[in-house]
Amino acid sequence: RLLYNLEVNGSNYLKEMFGSGIGWCNFVSLNTIIPYSFMAMFLLVALSDDFKNIKINKFQKCIISLIVVGIVTLIFVALYFQWTNNNIKSIDGVQGRYFIPLLPMAGILIASIKKIKLNVVGLNIPKIIAYVGMILQFQFIMQVYISNI
């Protein structure tokens, strides 16, 4: 059931983790560009060469990976017993926000794998990413505010 759920609803969990569906029953439905932009920003920051001091050996990578997989499994197991009725193929009640605490560990794993040089002559890419993040947050707040009027 866990793999079936990840296959069917995995993209929804990712979008919800980065701000797509807010509130129960998705009272506020955001433009899909916002979660995808936040995902891209997360990956750019994690892969940037600003974190070149992060050195993780294979054992530490395995431990962090096991922790992430264990937490994801426990989330699904808990909601299987709490929310899911018998004879249903998928596990009910799982939301993307439950995976937000895993983002720092995922960022550390991603940062230890590959580095991208973001320095372009005359441009401060991390600063541009910060400005884009602020603009997206402002748009996010405006969408929430306008939808509640």
Coordinates of C-alpha atoms in Angstrom, one line a residue:
R1 CA 0.0 0.0 0.0
L2 CA 2.9 2.4 0.8
L3 CA 4.4 2.1 -2.7
Y4 CA 1.0 2.4 -4.4
N5 CA 0.3 5.5 -2.4
L6 CA 3.7 7.1 -3.3
E7 CA 3.1 6.2 -7.0
V8 CA -0.4 7.6 -7.1
N9 CA -0.1 10.6 -4.7
G10 CA 3.6 11.3 -4.7
S11 CA 3.4 14.5 -6.8
N12 CA 0.6 15.8 -4.6
Y13 CA 2.6 15.2 -1.5
L14 CA 5.5 17.1 -3.0
K15 CA 3.3 20.0 -4.0
E16 CA 1.6 20.1 -0.6
M17 CA 5.0 20.0 1.1
F18 CA 6.0 23.2 -0.7
G19 CA 2.7 25.0 -0.2
S20 CA 0.1 23.9 -2.7
G21 CA -2.9 22.8 -0.7
I22 CA -3.4 24.8 2.4
G23 CA -5.8 23.8 5.1
W24 CA -8.2 20.9 5.3
C25 CA -10.0 20.2 2.0
N26 CA -7.7 22.7 0.3
F27 CA -9.7 25.8 1.1
V28 CA -6.9 27.8 -0.6
S29 CA -5.8 26.4 -3.9
L30 CA -2.6 28.1 -5.0
N31 CA -1.2 28.6 -8.4
T32 CA 1.0 25.6 -9.2
I33 CA 4.0 27.8 -10.1
I34 CA 4.5 28.5 -6.4
P35 CA 5.3 25.0 -5.1
Y36 CA 7.4 24.2 -8.2
S37 CA 9.3 27.4 -7.8
F38 CA 10.0 26.6 -4.1
M39 CA 11.1 23.1 -5.1
A40 CA 13.5 24.5 -7.6
M41 CA 14.9 27.0 -5.1
F42 CA 15.3 24.3 -2.5
L43 CA 17.3 22.1 -5.0
L44 CA 19.4 25.1 -6.2
V45 CA 20.3 26.0 -2.7
A46 CA 21.1 22.4 -1.7
L47 CA 23.2 21.9 -4.9
S48 CA 25.0 25.2 -4.8
D49 CA 28.7 25.3 -4.1
D50 CA 28.1 27.5 -1.1
F51 CA 27.8 24.3 1.0
K52 CA 31.1 22.8 -0.2
N53 CA 32.2 22.3 3.4
I54 CA 29.6 19.6 4.0
K55 CA 31.5 16.4 3.9
I56 CA 29.5 13.3 4.7
N57 CA 30.9 9.8 4.5
K58 CA 28.9 6.8 3.1
F59 CA 28.0 5.5 6.6
Q60 CA 26.5 8.9 7.5
K61 CA 24.6 9.0 4.2
C62 CA 23.2 5.5 4.9
I63 CA 22.1 6.5 8.4
I64 CA 20.4 9.7 7.2
S65 CA 18.7 7.8 4.4
L66 CA 17.5 5.1 6.8
I67 CA 16.1 7.8 9.1
V68 CA 14.2 9.5 6.2
V69 CA 12.8 6.2 5.0
G70 CA 11.9 5.1 8.5
I71 CA 10.1 8.4 9.2
V72 CA 8.2 8.2 5.9
T73 CA 7.2 4.6 6.7
L74 CA 6.1 5.5 10.2
I75 CA 3.9 8.4 8.8
F76 CA 2.1 6.0 6.5
V77 CA 1.8 3.2 9.1
A78 CA 0.3 5.6 11.7
L79 CA -2.2 7.0 9.2
Y80 CA -3.0 3.5 7.9
F81 CA -4.1 2.5 11.4
Q82 CA -5.8 5.8 12.2
W83 CA -7.6 6.9 9.0
T84 CA -7.8 4.0 6.5
N85 CA -10.8 1.8 6.2
N86 CA -10.5 -1.9 5.4
N87 CA -10.6 -3.0 1.8
I88 CA -9.1 0.3 0.5
K89 CA -6.1 0.2 -1.7
S90 CA -4.6 3.5 -0.7
I91 CA -3.7 5.0 2.7
D92 CA -6.0 7.9 3.6
G93 CA -5.1 11.0 5.6
V94 CA -1.5 11.5 4.4
Q95 CA -0.6 15.2 3.6
G96 CA 2.5 16.7 2.3
R97 CA 3.0 18.9 5.4
Y98 CA 3.9 15.8 7.4
F99 CA 7.1 15.5 5.3
I100 CA 8.3 19.1 5.9
P101 CA 10.6 18.0 8.9
L102 CA 12.5 15.7 6.5
L103 CA 13.5 18.6 4.2
P104 CA 16.7 19.5 6.2
M105 CA 17.9 15.9 6.1
A106 CA 17.1 15.7 2.4
G107 CA 18.9 18.9 1.8
I108 CA 22.0 17.6 3.6
L109 CA 21.9 14.4 1.5
I110 CA 21.5 16.4 -1.8
A111 CA 24.3 18.8 -0.8
S112 CA 26.7 15.9 -0.2
I113 CA 26.0 14.4 -3.6
K114 CA 26.7 17.0 -6.2
K115 CA 27.7 20.7 -6.4
I116 CA 26.8 23.3 -9.0
K117 CA 28.7 26.5 -9.3
L118 CA 26.2 29.3 -9.2
N119 CA 28.6 32.2 -9.6
V120 CA 27.9 34.0 -12.9
V121 CA 30.1 37.0 -13.7
G122 CA 28.4 40.1 -12.3
L123 CA 25.4 38.2 -10.8
N124 CA 24.9 37.1 -7.2
I125 CA 22.7 34.1 -7.8
P126 CA 22.0 33.3 -4.1
K127 CA 20.8 36.9 -3.7
I128 CA 18.5 36.6 -6.7
I129 CA 17.1 33.3 -5.3
A130 CA 16.4 35.1 -2.0
Y131 CA 14.6 37.9 -3.8
V132 CA 12.5 35.4 -5.9
G133 CA 11.6 33.6 -2.7
M134 CA 10.4 36.9 -1.1
I135 CA 8.3 37.7 -4.2
L136 CA 6.8 34.2 -4.2
Q137 CA 6.0 34.4 -0.5
F138 CA 4.3 37.8 -1.1
Q139 CA 2.2 36.3 -3.9
F140 CA 1.4 33.3 -1.7
I141 CA 0.2 35.6 1.1
M142 CA -1.9 37.7 -1.3
Q143 CA -3.5 34.5 -2.8
V144 CA -4.4 33.3 0.7
Y145 CA -5.8 36.8 1.7
I146 CA -7.8 37.2 -1.5
S147 CA -9.3 33.7 -1.3
N148 CA -10.6 34.5 2.2
I149 CA -12.4 37.7 1.3

